[in-house]
Amino acid sequence: MSFSRAASRFRYVPRRSSTTASCTPNPDYVNLANAPLNYDNSAVVYPGYISEEEGQSLVKEVSKRLKRRRFEDGHWDSVISKYREIELATPVEVDSDSTIDFPQYAQTIQRTRDLLQSYVYPQSRSPIPWLPCHAIDLSKNGSLDAHVDSVKFSGGIVAGISLLSDSIMRLRPAKGEWIDNDSDESLDGHVDLYLPKLSLYCLHGMSRFHY
């Protein structure tokens, strides 16, 4: 997957300031005009997923943890450069016997996990073994190239919340070692996700493993 700031034709409704969050995905934020013929609609966007207050709480917690971190020149997979990254573990992930009240940022993380489980695995009766949440800060001179996230480090679904800015995520079919292709047509085209500030996106199925 890759990010682009290029303009795209979305039926976009301007974001309004709100203190309430949205738990409904909006298909208008996923542009399928150039999608490959076999695409399975496995990417969703929840615009306005978190409130301004929740966003500020997350930014405050992330900024505090990033304060002494320097921007890294590169990563072991050569995908990202000029970035800072921290693990945003909740109190329970740090100490399973913790009895302290969840701070707001941790409540937002848990609410997001509950939503994703109900969306991706609605029939599951057991909790998903979630990996710790990560926060990434990309510098103005940084770059994030096209890639398929490692299952070991990212799990079976990939989701993210946009905290500081709007962006466009472009999904292109992966090539080479990642997938077996039945025809060249399966590699043609792309899917654009419009990700306004405070939105949540989720990739599962084909979008997660083949794009």
Coordinates of N, CA and C in Angstrom, one line a residue:
M1 N 0.8 -1.2 0.0 CA 0.0 0.0 0.0 C 0.9 1.2 0.0
S2 N 0.4 2.3 -0.5 CA 1.2 3.5 -0.6 C 0.3 4.8 -0.3
F3 N 0.9 5.9 0.1 CA 0.2 7.1 0.3 C 0.4 8.1 -0.8
S4 N -0.6 8.9 -1.1 CA -0.4 9.9 -2.1 C -1.2 11.1 -1.7
R5 N -0.7 12.3 -2.0 CA -1.4 13.5 -1.8 C -2.1 14.1 -3.0
A6 N -2.1 13.3 -4.1 CA -2.7 13.7 -5.3 C -4.2 13.8 -5.1
A7 N -4.8 14.6 -5.9 CA -6.3 14.8 -5.8 C -7.0 13.6 -6.4
S8 N -8.2 13.3 -5.9 CA -8.9 12.2 -6.4 C -10.4 12.5 -6.4
R9 N -11.2 11.9 -7.2 CA -12.6 12.2 -7.3 C -13.4 11.4 -6.2
F10 N -13.6 12.0 -5.1 CA -14.4 11.4 -4.0 C -15.6 12.2 -3.8
R11 N -16.7 11.6 -3.5 CA -17.9 12.3 -3.1 C -17.7 12.6 -1.6
Y12 N -17.0 13.6 -1.3 CA -16.5 13.9 0.0 C -17.4 15.0 0.7
V13 N -17.9 14.7 1.9 CA -18.7 15.6 2.6 C -17.7 16.3 3.6
P14 N -17.6 17.6 3.6 CA -16.6 18.3 4.6 C -16.8 17.8 6.0
R15 N -15.7 17.6 6.7 CA -15.8 17.2 8.1 C -16.3 18.3 9.0
R16 N -17.2 18.0 9.9 CA -17.7 19.0 10.9 C -17.1 18.7 12.2
S17 N -16.9 19.8 13.0 CA -16.4 19.6 14.3 C -17.4 18.9 15.2
S18 N -17.0 17.9 15.9 CA -18.0 17.1 16.7 C -17.3 16.5 17.9
T19 N -18.1 16.2 18.9 CA -17.6 15.6 20.1 C -18.0 14.1 20.2
T20 N -18.7 13.7 19.2 CA -19.2 12.3 19.1 C -18.5 11.6 18.0
A21 N -18.3 10.3 18.2 CA -17.6 9.5 17.2 C -18.6 8.7 16.3
S22 N -18.1 8.3 15.1 CA -18.9 7.5 14.2 C -18.5 6.1 14.1
C23 N -19.4 5.1 14.2 CA -19.1 3.7 14.1 C -19.6 3.1 12.8
T24 N -19.8 3.9 11.8 CA -20.4 3.4 10.6 C -19.5 3.7 9.4
P25 N -19.0 2.6 8.7 CA -18.2 2.8 7.5 C -18.9 3.5 6.4
N26 N -18.2 4.4 5.7 CA -18.9 5.1 4.6 C -18.2 4.7 3.3
P27 N -19.0 4.1 2.4 CA -18.4 3.6 1.1 C -18.0 4.7 0.2
D28 N -18.5 6.0 0.4 CA -18.1 7.1 -0.4 C -16.6 7.5 -0.2
Y29 N -16.0 7.0 0.8 CA -14.5 7.3 1.1 C -13.6 6.2 0.5
V30 N -14.2 5.2 -0.2 CA -13.4 4.2 -0.9 C -13.7 4.3 -2.4
N31 N -12.8 4.7 -3.2 CA -13.0 5.0 -4.6 C -12.6 3.7 -5.4
L32 N -13.7 3.0 -5.9 CA -13.5 1.8 -6.7 C -13.5 2.0 -8.2
A33 N -13.5 3.2 -8.6 CA -13.6 3.5 -10.1 C -12.5 2.7 -10.9
N34 N -11.3 2.5 -10.3 CA -10.3 1.9 -11.0 C -9.9 0.5 -10.4
A35 N -10.8 0.0 -9.6 CA -10.4 -1.3 -8.9 C -10.3 -2.5 -9.9
P36 N -9.4 -3.4 -9.6 CA -9.3 -4.6 -10.4 C -10.6 -5.4 -10.4
L37 N -10.8 -6.2 -11.4 CA -12.1 -6.9 -11.6 C -12.4 -7.8 -10.4
N38 N -11.3 -8.4 -9.8 CA -11.6 -9.4 -8.8 C -11.5 -8.8 -7.4
Y39 N -11.5 -7.5 -7.2 CA -11.4 -6.9 -5.9 C -12.6 -7.2 -5.0
D40 N -12.4 -7.5 -3.7 CA -13.4 -8.0 -2.9 C -14.0 -7.0 -1.9
N41 N -13.8 -5.7 -2.1 CA -14.3 -4.7 -1.2 C -13.9 -4.9 0.3
S42 N -12.7 -5.3 0.5 CA -12.2 -5.6 1.9 C -11.5 -4.5 2.6
A43 N -11.7 -3.2 2.1 CA -11.2 -2.1 2.8 C -12.3 -1.1 3.1
V44 N -12.4 -0.6 4.3 CA -13.4 0.3 4.8 C -12.8 1.5 5.5
V45 N -13.6 2.6 5.4 CA -13.2 3.8 6.1 C -14.3 4.3 7.0
Y46 N -14.0 4.7 8.2 CA -15.0 5.2 9.1 C -14.6 6.7 9.3
P47 N -15.2 7.6 8.5 CA -14.9 9.1 8.7 C -15.4 9.6 10.0
G48 N -14.6 10.5 10.6 CA -15.1 11.0 11.9 C -15.2 9.9 13.0
Y49 N -14.3 8.9 12.9 CA -14.4 7.8 13.9 C -14.2 8.2 15.3
I50 N -13.2 9.0 15.6 CA -13.0 9.5 16.9 C -13.4 11.0 17.0
S51 N -13.7 11.5 18.2 CA -14.0 12.9 18.4 C -12.7 13.7 18.5
E52 N -12.9 15.0 18.4 CA -11.7 15.9 18.6 C -11.1 15.7 19.9
E53 N -11.9 15.4 21.0 CA -11.3 15.2 22.3 C -10.5 13.9 22.4
E54 N -11.0 12.9 21.8 CA -10.3 11.6 21.7 C -9.0 11.8 20.9
G55 N -9.1 12.5 19.8 CA -7.9 12.7 19.0 C -6.8 13.5 19.8
Q56 N -7.2 14.5 20.5 CA -6.3 15.3 21.3 C -5.6 14.4 22.4
S57 N -6.4 13.5 23.0 CA -5.9 12.6 24.0 C -4.8 11.7 23.5
L58 N -5.1 11.1 22.3 CA -4.1 10.3 21.6 C -2.9 11.0 21.2
V59 N -3.0 12.2 20.7 CA -1.9 13.0 20.3 C -1.0 13.4 21.5
K60 N -1.7 13.7 22.6 CA -1.0 14.1 23.8 C -0.1 12.9 24.3
E61 N -0.7 11.7 24.3 CA 0.0 10.5 24.8 C 1.1 10.2 23.9
V62 N 0.9 10.2 22.6 CA 1.9 9.8 21.6 C 3.0 10.8 21.7
S63 N 2.7 12.1 21.7 CA 3.7 13.2 21.8 C 4.6 13.0 23.0
K64 N 4.0 12.7 24.1 CA 4.8 12.5 25.3 C 5.8 11.4 25.2
R65 N 5.4 10.3 24.5 CA 6.3 9.1 24.4 C 7.3 9.3 23.3
L66 N 7.0 10.2 22.3 CA 7.9 10.4 21.2 C 8.9 11.5 21.5
K67 N 8.7 12.2 22.6 CA 9.5 13.4 22.9 C 11.0 13.2 22.8
R68 N 11.5 12.2 23.3 CA 13.0 11.9 23.2 C 13.4 11.0 22.1
R69 N 12.5 10.7 21.2 CA 12.9 9.9 20.1 C 13.4 10.7 18.9
R70 N 14.4 10.2 18.3 CA 14.9 10.9 17.1 C 14.3 10.2 15.8
F71 N 14.2 11.0 14.7 CA 13.7 10.4 13.5 C 14.8 9.4 12.9
E72 N 14.3 8.2 12.6 CA 15.1 7.2 12.1 C 15.3 7.3 10.6
D73 N 16.5 7.0 10.1 CA 16.8 7.2 8.6 C 16.1 6.1 7.8
G74 N 16.0 4.9 8.4 CA 15.4 3.8 7.7 C 14.9 2.7 8.6
H75 N 14.3 1.7 8.0 CA 13.7 0.6 8.8 C 14.3 -0.7 8.2
W76 N 14.2 -1.8 9.0 CA 14.8 -3.1 8.5 C 14.2 -3.6 7.2
D77 N 13.0 -3.2 6.9 CA 12.3 -3.6 5.6 C 12.5 -2.6 4.5
S78 N 13.2 -1.5 4.8 CA 13.5 -0.5 3.7 C 12.3 0.1 3.1
V79 N 11.2 0.1 3.9 CA 9.9 0.7 3.4 C 9.7 2.1 3.8
I80 N 10.2 2.5 5.0 CA 9.9 3.8 5.5 C 11.2 4.5 6.0
S81 N 11.2 5.8 5.8 CA 12.4 6.6 6.2 C 12.0 7.9 6.8
K82 N 12.9 8.4 7.7 CA 12.6 9.7 8.4 C 11.3 9.6 9.2
Y83 N 11.3 8.7 10.2 CA 10.1 8.5 10.9 C 10.5 8.2 12.4
R84 N 9.5 8.4 13.2 CA 9.6 8.0 14.7 C 8.4 7.1 15.0
E85 N 8.7 6.1 15.8 CA 7.6 5.1 16.1 C 7.7 4.6 17.6
I86 N 6.5 4.5 18.2 CA 6.5 4.0 19.6 C 5.4 3.0 19.7
E87 N 5.5 2.1 20.6 CA 4.4 1.1 20.9 C 3.5 1.8 22.0
L88 N 2.2 1.8 21.6 CA 1.3 2.4 22.5 C 0.5 1.4 23.3
A89 N 1.1 0.7 24.2 CA 0.5 -0.4 25.0 C -0.4 0.2 26.0
T90 N -1.5 -0.4 26.2 CA -2.5 0.0 27.3 C -2.0 -0.6 28.6
P91 N -2.6 0.0 29.7 CA -2.2 -0.5 31.0 C -2.3 -2.0 31.2
V92 N -3.4 -2.6 30.7 CA -3.6 -4.0 30.8 C -2.6 -4.8 30.1
E93 N -2.1 -4.3 28.9 CA -1.1 -5.0 28.1 C 0.3 -5.0 28.8
V94 N 0.5 -4.0 29.6 CA 1.7 -3.9 30.4 C 1.6 -4.8 31.6
D95 N 0.5 -4.8 32.3 CA 0.3 -5.6 33.5 C -1.1 -6.1 33.5
S96 N -1.2 -7.4 33.2 CA -2.6 -8.1 33.1 C -3.4 -8.0 34.3
D97 N -2.7 -7.8 35.5 CA -3.5 -7.7 36.7 C -3.8 -6.2 37.1
S98 N -3.5 -5.3 36.2 CA -3.7 -3.9 36.5 C -5.2 -3.6 36.8
T99 N -5.4 -2.8 37.8 CA -6.7 -2.4 38.2 C -7.0 -0.9 38.1
I100 N -6.0 -0.2 37.5 CA -6.2 1.3 37.4 C -7.2 1.6 36.3
D101 N -7.8 2.7 36.4 CA -8.8 3.1 35.4 C -8.1 3.3 34.1
F102 N -8.8 2.9 33.0 CA -8.2 3.1 31.7 C -8.2 4.6 31.4
P103 N -7.0 5.2 31.0 CA -7.0 6.6 30.5 C -7.7 6.6 29.2
Q104 N -8.1 7.8 28.8 CA -8.9 8.0 27.6 C -8.3 7.4 26.3
Y105 N -7.0 7.5 26.1 CA -6.4 7.0 24.9 C -6.5 5.5 24.9
A106 N -6.4 4.8 26.1 CA -6.5 3.3 26.1 C -8.0 2.9 25.9
Q107 N -8.9 3.7 26.3 CA -10.3 3.4 26.0 C -10.6 3.5 24.5
T108 N -10.0 4.5 23.9 CA -10.2 4.6 22.4 C -9.6 3.4 21.7
I109 N -8.4 2.9 22.1 CA -7.8 1.7 21.5 C -8.7 0.5 21.7
Q110 N -9.2 0.3 22.9 CA -10.1 -0.8 23.2 C -11.4 -0.8 22.4
R111 N -12.0 0.4 22.3 CA -13.2 0.5 21.6 C -13.0 0.2 20.1
T112 N -11.8 0.6 19.6 CA -11.5 0.3 18.2 C -11.3 -1.2 18.0
R113 N -10.7 -1.9 18.9 CA -10.5 -3.3 18.8 C -11.8 -4.0 18.9
D114 N -12.7 -3.6 19.7 CA -14.1 -4.2 19.8 C -14.8 -4.0 18.5
L115 N -14.7 -2.8 17.9 CA -15.4 -2.6 16.6 C -14.8 -3.4 15.5
L116 N -13.5 -3.5 15.4 CA -12.8 -4.3 14.4 C -13.2 -5.8 14.5
Q117 N -13.2 -6.3 15.7 CA -13.6 -7.7 15.9 C -15.0 -8.0 15.4
S118 N -15.9 -7.1 15.8 CA -17.3 -7.3 15.4 C -17.5 -7.1 13.9
Y119 N -16.6 -6.3 13.2 CA -16.7 -6.1 11.8 C -16.1 -7.3 11.0
V120 N -14.8 -7.6 11.4 CA -14.1 -8.6 10.6 C -14.4 -10.0 11.0
Y121 N -14.6 -10.2 12.3 CA -14.9 -11.6 12.8 C -16.2 -11.6 13.6
P122 N -17.4 -11.3 12.9 CA -18.6 -11.2 13.7 C -19.1 -12.6 14.3
Q123 N -18.6 -13.7 13.8 CA -19.0 -15.0 14.3 C -18.1 -15.5 15.4
S124 N -17.0 -14.8 15.6 CA -16.0 -15.3 16.6 C -16.6 -15.2 18.0
R125 N -16.4 -16.2 18.8 CA -16.8 -16.2 20.2 C -15.7 -16.0 21.2
S126 N -14.5 -15.9 20.7 CA -13.3 -15.7 21.5 C -12.6 -14.4 21.1
P127 N -12.0 -13.7 22.1 CA -11.3 -12.4 21.8 C -10.1 -12.7 20.8
I128 N -9.9 -11.7 20.0 CA -8.7 -11.7 19.1 C -7.4 -11.4 19.9
P129 N -6.4 -12.2 19.7 CA -5.1 -11.9 20.4 C -4.4 -10.7 19.8
W130 N -4.8 -9.5 20.2 CA -4.3 -8.3 19.5 C -2.8 -8.0 19.8
L131 N -2.1 -7.5 18.8 CA -0.7 -7.0 18.9 C -0.8 -5.6 19.5
P132 N 0.2 -5.2 20.2 CA 0.2 -3.8 20.7 C 0.0 -2.8 19.6
C133 N -0.7 -1.7 19.9 CA -0.9 -0.6 19.0 C 0.4 0.2 18.8
H134 N 0.7 0.6 17.6 CA 1.9 1.4 17.3 C 1.5 2.8 16.8
A135 N 2.3 3.8 17.1 CA 2.0 5.2 16.6 C 3.3 5.6 15.8
I136 N 3.0 6.1 14.6 CA 4.1 6.5 13.7 C 4.0 8.0 13.4
D137 N 5.2 8.7 13.5 CA 5.3 10.1 13.1 C 6.2 10.2 11.9
L138 N 5.7 10.6 10.8 CA 6.5 10.7 9.6 C 6.9 12.1 9.4
S139 N 8.2 12.4 9.2 CA 8.7 13.8 9.1 C 8.3 14.3 7.7
K140 N 8.4 15.7 7.6 CA 8.0 16.3 6.3 C 8.9 15.8 5.2
N141 N 10.1 15.3 5.5 CA 11.0 14.8 4.5 C 11.0 13.3 4.4
G142 N 10.1 12.7 5.1 CA 10.0 11.2 5.2 C 9.3 10.6 4.0
S143 N 9.4 9.3 3.9 CA 8.6 8.6 2.8 C 8.2 7.2 3.3
L144 N 7.1 6.8 2.8 CA 6.5 5.5 3.1 C 6.2 4.8 1.7
D145 N 7.0 3.8 1.4 CA 6.8 3.2 0.1 C 5.8 2.1 0.1
A146 N 5.4 1.6 -1.1 CA 4.4 0.6 -1.2 C 4.9 -0.7 -0.6
H147 N 4.1 -1.4 0.1 CA 4.5 -2.6 0.8 C 3.3 -3.5 1.3
V148 N 3.5 -4.7 1.6 CA 2.5 -5.6 2.3 C 3.1 -5.8 3.7
D149 N 2.3 -5.4 4.7 CA 2.8 -5.5 6.1 C 3.0 -7.0 6.5
S150 N 4.1 -7.1 7.3 CA 4.4 -8.5 7.8 C 3.3 -9.0 8.7
V151 N 2.9 -10.2 8.5 CA 1.9 -10.9 9.3 C 2.4 -11.0 10.8
K152 N 3.7 -11.3 10.9 CA 4.3 -11.5 12.2 C 4.2 -10.3 13.1
F153 N 4.5 -9.1 12.4 CA 4.5 -7.8 13.2 C 3.2 -7.0 13.1
S154 N 2.3 -7.4 12.2 CA 1.1 -6.6 12.0 C -0.2 -7.4 12.1
G155 N -0.1 -8.7 12.2 CA -1.3 -9.5 12.3 C -2.1 -9.7 11.1
G156 N -3.3 -10.3 11.3 CA -4.2 -10.6 10.2 C -5.0 -9.5 9.6
I157 N -5.2 -8.4 10.3 CA -5.8 -7.2 9.7 C -4.9 -6.0 10.0
V158 N -5.1 -5.0 9.2 CA -4.3 -3.8 9.4 C -5.3 -2.6 9.5
A159 N -5.2 -1.8 10.6 CA -6.1 -0.7 10.8 C -5.3 0.5 11.3
G160 N -5.8 1.7 11.1 CA -5.1 2.9 11.5 C -6.1 4.1 11.7
I161 N -5.7 5.0 12.6 CA -6.4 6.2 12.8 C -5.6 7.4 12.4
S162 N -6.1 8.3 11.6 CA -5.4 9.5 11.2 C -5.5 10.5 12.2
L163 N -4.5 11.0 12.8 CA -4.5 11.9 14.0 C -4.3 13.4 13.6
L164 N -3.4 13.7 12.7 CA -3.0 15.0 12.5 C -3.3 15.6 11.1
S165 N -3.6 14.8 10.1 CA -3.8 15.3 8.8 C -4.7 14.4 7.9
D166 N -5.2 14.9 6.8 CA -5.9 14.1 5.8 C -4.8 13.4 4.9
S167 N -5.2 12.3 4.3 CA -4.3 11.7 3.4 C -5.1 10.8 2.4
I168 N -4.5 10.3 1.4 CA -5.1 9.3 0.5 C -4.2 8.1 0.5
M169 N -4.7 6.9 0.8 CA -4.0 5.6 0.7 C -4.4 5.0 -0.6
R170 N -3.4 4.6 -1.4 CA -3.7 3.9 -2.7 C -3.3 2.5 -2.5
L171 N -4.2 1.6 -2.8 CA -3.9 0.1 -2.8 C -3.7 -0.4 -4.2
R172 N -2.6 -1.0 -4.4 CA -2.3 -1.6 -5.7 C -2.0 -3.1 -5.5
P173 N -2.5 -3.9 -6.4 CA -2.2 -5.3 -6.3 C -0.7 -5.6 -6.1
A174 N -0.4 -6.5 -5.1 CA 1.0 -6.8 -4.9 C 1.5 -7.8 -6.0
K175 N 2.8 -7.8 -6.2 CA 3.3 -8.6 -7.3 C 4.4 -9.5 -6.7
G176 N 4.9 -10.4 -7.6 CA 6.0 -11.3 -7.2 C 5.7 -12.3 -6.1
E177 N 6.5 -12.3 -5.1 CA 6.4 -13.3 -4.1 C 5.1 -13.3 -3.3
W178 N 4.4 -12.1 -3.3 CA 3.3 -12.0 -2.3 C 2.1 -12.8 -2.8
I179 N 1.8 -12.9 -4.1 CA 0.6 -13.6 -4.5 C 0.8 -14.4 -5.7
D180 N 0.0 -15.4 -6.0 CA -0.1 -16.1 -7.2 C -1.2 -15.5 -8.1
N181 N -0.8 -15.2 -9.3 CA -1.8 -14.5 -10.1 C -2.4 -15.4 -11.2
D182 N -3.7 -15.4 -11.3 CA -4.4 -16.2 -12.3 C -4.3 -15.5 -13.7
S183 N -4.2 -14.2 -13.7 CA -4.1 -13.5 -15.0 C -3.5 -12.1 -14.7
D184 N -3.0 -11.4 -15.8 CA -2.5 -10.1 -15.6 C -3.6 -9.1 -15.2
E185 N -4.8 -9.4 -15.5 CA -5.9 -8.5 -15.2 C -6.0 -8.3 -13.7
S186 N -5.6 -9.3 -12.9 CA -5.7 -9.1 -11.5 C -4.7 -8.1 -10.9
L187 N -3.7 -7.7 -11.8 CA -2.7 -6.8 -11.3 C -3.0 -5.4 -11.8
D188 N -4.1 -5.2 -12.6 CA -4.4 -3.9 -13.2 C -5.3 -3.1 -12.2
G189 N -5.1 -1.8 -12.2 CA -5.9 -1.0 -11.4 C -5.5 -0.7 -10.0
H190 N -6.3 0.1 -9.3 CA -6.0 0.5 -7.9 C -7.3 0.9 -7.2
V191 N -7.2 1.0 -5.9 CA -8.3 1.4 -5.0 C -7.8 2.5 -4.1
D192 N -8.5 3.7 -4.1 CA -8.1 4.8 -3.3 C -9.0 4.9 -2.1
L193 N -8.3 5.1 -0.9 CA -9.0 5.3 0.3 C -8.8 6.8 0.8
Y194 N -9.8 7.6 0.9 CA -9.7 8.9 1.4 C -9.7 8.9 2.9
L195 N -8.7 9.3 3.6 CA -8.6 9.2 5.1 C -8.5 10.6 5.7
P196 N -9.6 11.2 6.0 CA -9.6 12.5 6.6 C -9.1 12.4 8.1
K197 N -8.7 13.5 8.6 CA -8.3 13.5 10.0 C -9.4 13.0 10.9
L198 N -9.0 12.1 11.9 CA -9.9 11.5 12.9 C -10.7 10.3 12.3
S199 N -10.3 9.9 11.1 CA -10.9 8.7 10.5 C -10.2 7.4 10.9
L200 N -10.9 6.3 10.7 CA -10.3 5.0 10.9 C -10.4 4.2 9.6
Y201 N -9.4 3.5 9.2 CA -9.5 2.6 8.1 C -9.2 1.2 8.6
C202 N -9.6 0.2 7.8 CA -9.4 -1.2 8.1 C -9.2 -2.0 6.8
L203 N -8.1 -2.7 6.8 CA -7.8 -3.6 5.6 C -7.8 -5.1 6.1
H204 N -8.6 -5.9 5.5 CA -8.7 -7.3 5.8 C -8.8 -8.1 4.5
G205 N -8.8 -9.4 4.5 CA -9.0 -10.2 3.3 C -8.0 -9.8 2.2
M206 N -8.5 -9.6 1.0 CA -7.6 -9.3 -0.1 C -6.8 -8.0 0.1
S207 N -7.5 -7.0 0.6 CA -6.8 -5.7 0.8 C -5.6 -5.9 1.8
R208 N -5.7 -6.7 2.7 CA -4.7 -6.9 3.7 C -3.5 -7.7 3.2
F209 N -3.7 -8.8 2.5 CA -2.7 -9.7 2.1 C -2.2 -9.6 0.6
H210 N -3.1 -9.1 -0.3 CA -2.7 -9.1 -1.7 C -2.5 -7.7 -2.3
Y211 N -2.6 -6.6 -1.4 CA -2.4 -5.3 -1.9 C -1.3 -4.6 -1.1

